[in-house]
Amino acid sequence: DVVMTQSPLSLPVTLGQPASISCRSSQSLVHSDGNTYLNWFQQRPGQSPRRLIYKVSNRDSGVPDRFSGSGSGTDFTLKISRVEAEDVGVYYCMQGAHWPRTFGQGTKVEIK
Amino acid sequence: EVQLVESGGGLVQPGGSLRLSCAASGLIFSSYTMNWVRQAPGKGLEWISSISSSGSDTFYADSVKGRFTISRDNAKDSLYLQMNSLKAEDTAVYYCARGPSALIDFWGQGTLVTVSS
């Protein structure tokens, strides 16, 4: 199975400051169709996950532009340009290039 | 508005069975691959199964293969998960989720399954 490793696992951030989460995969996430299937999800406390970013850097409809995704191959990053209170929660990366689909362990973002 | 509403969770003894359902609305259900993803209490997310839009193709995580069966009824806009030979480690919130498994996009609110004697 492809192992997805996130860091850090806990991220205390000051409101208005940037935040960055790393996600590394044990194998390349470039599919034979040419796409790179790396997605990011946000799970606020007590809520279901919500997809923020798909295929590395495509922001979902309604997702604030302070969220951005980047990376290639096995190394990916989710950035929040200026953290707001509503961004508190756990963030997961997920790979869709290989079976079985696998998630990172999650990064808990909290306000300092 | 897209809605995925799971039901059927509850307390079951080890070795028992349970059938989860997911009722979909606000989408053309028959056009979408559907998935089940679970989350053990206080833990991360685990993909467990997917089914193609027609129901002809199914996929399972090794952790549930041979014990769980995914199915769908496009006439009823519904997704199912038949869970047999349940173990304590199957205790989790089970989410119904839309989309090709490589690009899961929309999730239901989840239903809690507790396996305990």
GROMACS .gro file of C-alpha atoms in nm:
model
  229
    1ASP     CA    1   0.000   0.000   0.000
    2VAL     CA    2   0.107   0.359  -0.061
    3VAL     CA    3   0.194   0.521   0.271
    4MET     CA    4   0.101   0.888   0.305
    5THR     CA    5   0.306   1.073   0.565
    6GLN     CA    6   0.193   1.414   0.685
    7SER     CA    7   0.390   1.665   0.887
    8PRO     CA    8   0.351   1.820   1.126
    9LEU     CA    9   0.077   1.624   1.300
   10SER     CA   10  -0.007   1.924   1.516
   11LEU     CA   11   0.011   2.284   1.397
   12PRO     CA   12  -0.061   2.571   1.636
   13VAL     CA   13  -0.099   2.892   1.434
   14THR     CA   14  -0.158   3.257   1.515
   15LEU     CA   15  -0.464   3.411   1.351
   16GLY     CA   16  -0.369   3.590   1.032
   17GLN     CA   17  -0.042   3.402   0.997
   18PRO     CA   18   0.039   3.146   0.726
   19ALA     CA   19   0.036   2.769   0.775
   20SER     CA   20   0.185   2.489   0.572
   21ILE     CA   21   0.125   2.112   0.581
   22SER     CA   22   0.348   1.860   0.408
   23CYS     CA   23   0.233   1.529   0.263
   24ARG     CA   24   0.477   1.274   0.126
   25SER     CA   25   0.385   0.949  -0.049
   26SER     CA   26   0.587   0.628  -0.058
   27GLN     CA   27   0.532   0.603  -0.435
   28SER     CA   28   0.481   0.851  -0.713
   29LEU     CA   29   0.119   0.963  -0.744
   30VAL     CA   30   0.142   1.020  -1.117
   31HIS     CA   31  -0.118   0.791  -1.273
   32SER     CA   32  -0.075   0.623  -1.610
   33ASP     CA   33  -0.339   0.868  -1.741
   34GLY     CA   34  -0.098   1.154  -1.672
   35ASN     CA   35  -0.289   1.298  -1.378
   36THR     CA   36  -0.151   1.326  -1.026
   37TYR     CA   37  -0.421   1.213  -0.783
   38LEU     CA   38  -0.347   1.395  -0.460
   39ASN     CA   39  -0.639   1.548  -0.275
   40TRP     CA   40  -0.672   1.751   0.045
   41PHE     CA   41  -0.964   1.735   0.289
   42GLN     CA   42  -1.061   1.949   0.584
   43GLN     CA   43  -1.252   1.803   0.878
   44ARG     CA   44  -1.381   2.063   1.120
   45PRO     CA   45  -1.466   1.948   1.475
   46GLY     CA   46  -1.779   1.734   1.474
   47GLN     CA   47  -1.821   1.752   1.097
   48SER     CA   48  -1.771   1.528   0.796
   49PRO     CA   49  -1.466   1.577   0.577
   50ARG     CA   50  -1.487   1.837   0.303
   51ARG     CA   51  -1.265   1.832  -0.003
   52LEU     CA   52  -1.058   2.147  -0.049
   53ILE     CA   53  -0.812   2.060  -0.325
   54TYR     CA   54  -0.809   1.791  -0.593
   55LYS     CA   55  -0.533   1.677  -0.828
   56VAL     CA   56  -0.264   1.864  -0.634
   57SER     CA   57  -0.366   2.223  -0.691
   58ASN     CA   58  -0.729   2.256  -0.804
   59ARG     CA   59  -0.941   2.435  -0.547
   60ASP     CA   60  -1.299   2.316  -0.504
   61SER     CA   61  -1.590   2.552  -0.555
   62GLY     CA   62  -1.652   2.767  -0.250
   63VAL     CA   63  -1.308   2.708  -0.101
   64PRO     CA   64  -1.143   3.038  -0.003
   65ASP     CA   65  -0.845   3.136  -0.214
   66ARG     CA   66  -0.626   3.148   0.097
   67PHE     CA   67  -0.600   2.771   0.052
   68SER     CA   68  -0.356   2.648  -0.210
   69GLY     CA   69  -0.200   2.315  -0.302
   70SER     CA   70   0.127   2.242  -0.473
   71GLY     CA   71   0.377   1.965  -0.535
   72SER     CA   72   0.459   1.682  -0.766
   73GLY     CA   73   0.556   1.317  -0.770
   74THR     CA   74   0.579   1.221  -0.403
   75ASP     CA   75   0.600   1.557  -0.229
   76PHE     CA   76   0.299   1.783  -0.173
   77THR     CA   77   0.203   2.087   0.032
   78LEU     CA   78  -0.117   2.253   0.148
   79LYS     CA   79  -0.079   2.619   0.237
   80ILE     CA   80  -0.312   2.856   0.415
   81SER     CA   81  -0.199   3.209   0.344
   82ARG     CA   82  -0.367   3.369   0.647
   83VAL     CA   83  -0.529   3.139   0.903
   84GLU     CA   84  -0.879   3.229   1.017
   85ALA     CA   85  -1.070   3.089   1.314
   86GLU     CA   86  -1.291   2.877   1.086
   87ASP     CA   87  -0.983   2.690   0.960
   88VAL     CA   88  -0.948   2.500   1.287
   89GLY     CA   89  -0.973   2.126   1.229
   90VAL     CA   90  -0.786   1.827   1.094
   91TYR     CA   91  -0.647   1.822   0.741
   92TYR     CA   92  -0.590   1.501   0.548
   93CYS     CA   93  -0.415   1.428   0.223
   94MET     CA   94  -0.540   1.133   0.019
   95GLN     CA   95  -0.391   0.955  -0.281
   96GLY     CA   96  -0.607   0.818  -0.562
   97ALA     CA   97  -0.337   0.691  -0.796
   98HIS     CA   98  -0.301   0.343  -0.648
   99TRP     CA   99  -0.521   0.076  -0.491
  100PRO     CA  100  -0.610   0.083  -0.210
  101ARG     CA  101  -0.676   0.454  -0.174
  102THR     CA  102  -0.493   0.580   0.134
  103PHE     CA  103  -0.499   0.884   0.358
  104GLY     CA  104  -0.236   1.063   0.560
  105GLN     CA  105  -0.259   1.050   0.939
  106GLY     CA  106  -0.406   1.398   0.958
  107THR     CA  107  -0.270   1.735   1.073
  108LYS     CA  108  -0.454   1.912   1.352
  109VAL     CA  109  -0.460   2.290   1.302
  110GLU     CA  110  -0.537   2.493   1.611
  111ILE     CA  111  -0.518   2.857   1.706
  112LYS     CA  112  -0.242   2.961   1.946
  113GLU     CA  113  -2.852   2.052  -0.291
  114VAL     CA  114  -2.661   1.725  -0.276
  115GLN     CA  115  -2.740   1.511   0.026
  116LEU     CA  116  -2.605   1.175   0.133
  117VAL     CA  117  -2.778   1.037   0.442
  118GLU     CA  118  -2.639   0.724   0.605
  119SER     CA  119  -2.840   0.500   0.834
  120GLY     CA  120  -2.828   0.154   0.987
  121GLY     CA  121  -2.549   0.200   1.238
  122GLY     CA  122  -2.571   0.079   1.594
  123LEU     CA  123  -2.434  -0.160   1.853
  124VAL     CA  124  -2.361  -0.514   1.740
  125GLN     CA  125  -2.180  -0.805   1.902
  126PRO     CA  126  -1.853  -0.940   1.765
  127GLY     CA  127  -1.927  -1.186   1.487
  128GLY     CA  128  -2.257  -1.018   1.411
  129SER     CA  129  -2.386  -0.847   1.098
  130LEU     CA  130  -2.517  -0.505   1.008
  131ARG     CA  131  -2.637  -0.342   0.687
  132LEU     CA  132  -2.570   0.026   0.628
  133SER     CA  133  -2.767   0.235   0.383
  134CYS     CA  134  -2.698   0.569   0.218
  135ALA     CA  135  -2.984   0.762   0.062
  136ALA     CA  136  -2.877   1.009  -0.205
  137SER     CA  137  -3.062   1.316  -0.329
  138GLY     CA  138  -2.982   1.623  -0.533
  139LEU     CA  139  -2.758   1.435  -0.775
  140ILE     CA  140  -2.793   1.194  -1.064
  141PHE     CA  141  -2.700   0.899  -0.845
  142SER     CA  142  -2.668   0.649  -1.130
  143SER     CA  143  -2.391   0.859  -1.285
  144TYR     CA  144  -2.153   0.836  -0.992
  145THR     CA  145  -1.910   0.587  -0.849
  146MET     CA  146  -1.979   0.567  -0.475
  147ASN     CA  147  -1.761   0.485  -0.178
  148TRP     CA  148  -1.756   0.392   0.188
  149VAL     CA  149  -1.489   0.546   0.409
  150ARG     CA  150  -1.466   0.489   0.783
  151GLN     CA  151  -1.313   0.667   1.080
  152ALA     CA  152  -1.243   0.489   1.408
  153PRO     CA  153  -1.307   0.701   1.718
  154GLY     CA  154  -1.040   0.969   1.745
  155LYS     CA  155  -0.852   0.826   1.447
  156GLY     CA  156  -0.795   0.905   1.080
  157LEU     CA  157  -0.979   0.815   0.763
  158GLU     CA  158  -0.974   0.472   0.598
  159TRP     CA  159  -1.114   0.400   0.251
  160ILE     CA  160  -1.287   0.063   0.259
  161SER     CA  161  -1.491   0.012  -0.058
  162SER     CA  162  -1.603   0.156  -0.392
  163ILE     CA  163  -1.865   0.059  -0.649
  164SER     CA  164  -1.893   0.174  -1.008
  165SER     CA  165  -2.192   0.371  -1.130
  166SER     CA  166  -2.358   0.062  -1.278
  167GLY     CA  167  -2.265  -0.161  -0.988
  168SER     CA  168  -2.068  -0.396  -1.210
  169ASP     CA  169  -1.731  -0.323  -1.050
  170THR     CA  170  -1.651  -0.331  -0.680
  171PHE     CA  171  -1.332  -0.273  -0.485
  172TYR     CA  172  -1.240  -0.345  -0.124
  173ALA     CA  173  -0.966  -0.276   0.126
  174ASP     CA  174  -0.794  -0.591   0.248
  175SER     CA  175  -0.920  -0.516   0.599
  176VAL     CA  176  -1.281  -0.585   0.494
  177LYS     CA  177  -1.247  -0.808   0.187
  178GLY     CA  178  -1.454  -1.124   0.222
  179ARG     CA  179  -1.657  -0.982   0.511
  180PHE     CA  180  -1.816  -0.666   0.366
  181THR     CA  181  -2.020  -0.631   0.047
  182ILE     CA  182  -2.096  -0.302  -0.125
  183SER     CA  183  -2.401  -0.273  -0.347
  184ARG     CA  184  -2.635  -0.012  -0.489
  185ASP     CA  185  -2.988   0.030  -0.618
  186ASN     CA  186  -2.993   0.306  -0.876
  187ALA     CA  187  -3.372   0.293  -0.897
  188LYS     CA  188  -3.384   0.388  -0.529
  189ASP     CA  189  -3.083   0.624  -0.533
  190SER     CA  190  -2.932   0.416  -0.256
  191LEU     CA  191  -2.595   0.270  -0.160
  192TYR     CA  192  -2.549  -0.019   0.082
  193LEU     CA  193  -2.278  -0.188   0.285
  194GLN     CA  194  -2.346  -0.536   0.417
  195MET     CA  195  -2.107  -0.603   0.704
  196ASN     CA  196  -2.062  -0.960   0.829
  197SER     CA  197  -1.829  -1.123   1.084
  198LEU     CA  198  -1.783  -0.789   1.255
  199LYS     CA  199  -1.482  -0.733   1.477
  200ALA     CA  200  -1.409  -0.479   1.749
  201GLU     CA  201  -1.169  -0.305   1.511
  202ASP     CA  202  -1.460  -0.233   1.275
  203THR     CA  203  -1.595   0.016   1.530
  204ALA     CA  204  -1.605   0.348   1.345
  205VAL     CA  205  -1.816   0.616   1.187
  206TYR     CA  206  -1.897   0.499   0.836
  207TYR     CA  207  -1.925   0.766   0.568
  208CYS     CA  208  -2.090   0.736   0.231
  209ALA     CA  209  -1.895   0.945  -0.021
  210ARG     CA  210  -1.946   1.041  -0.382
  211GLY     CA  211  -1.712   1.034  -0.670
  212PRO     CA  212  -1.453   0.822  -0.840
  213SER     CA  213  -1.244   0.690  -0.552
  214ALA     CA  214  -0.942   0.880  -0.685
  215LEU     CA  215  -1.137   1.204  -0.650
  216ILE     CA  216  -1.387   1.154  -0.365
  217ASP     CA  217  -1.560   1.489  -0.330
  218PHE     CA  218  -1.880   1.489  -0.122
  219TRP     CA  219  -1.941   1.307   0.207
  220GLY     CA  220  -2.246   1.221   0.411
  221GLN     CA  221  -2.269   1.292   0.784
  222GLY     CA  222  -2.180   0.936   0.879
  223THR     CA  223  -2.333   0.660   1.090
  224LEU     CA  224  -2.166   0.508   1.395
  225VAL     CA  225  -2.108   0.134   1.416
  226THR     CA  226  -1.999  -0.004   1.753
  227VAL     CA  227  -1.887  -0.366   1.777
  228SER     CA  228  -1.882  -0.475   2.138
  229SER     CA  229  -2.012  -0.746   2.366
   0.00000   0.00000   0.00000
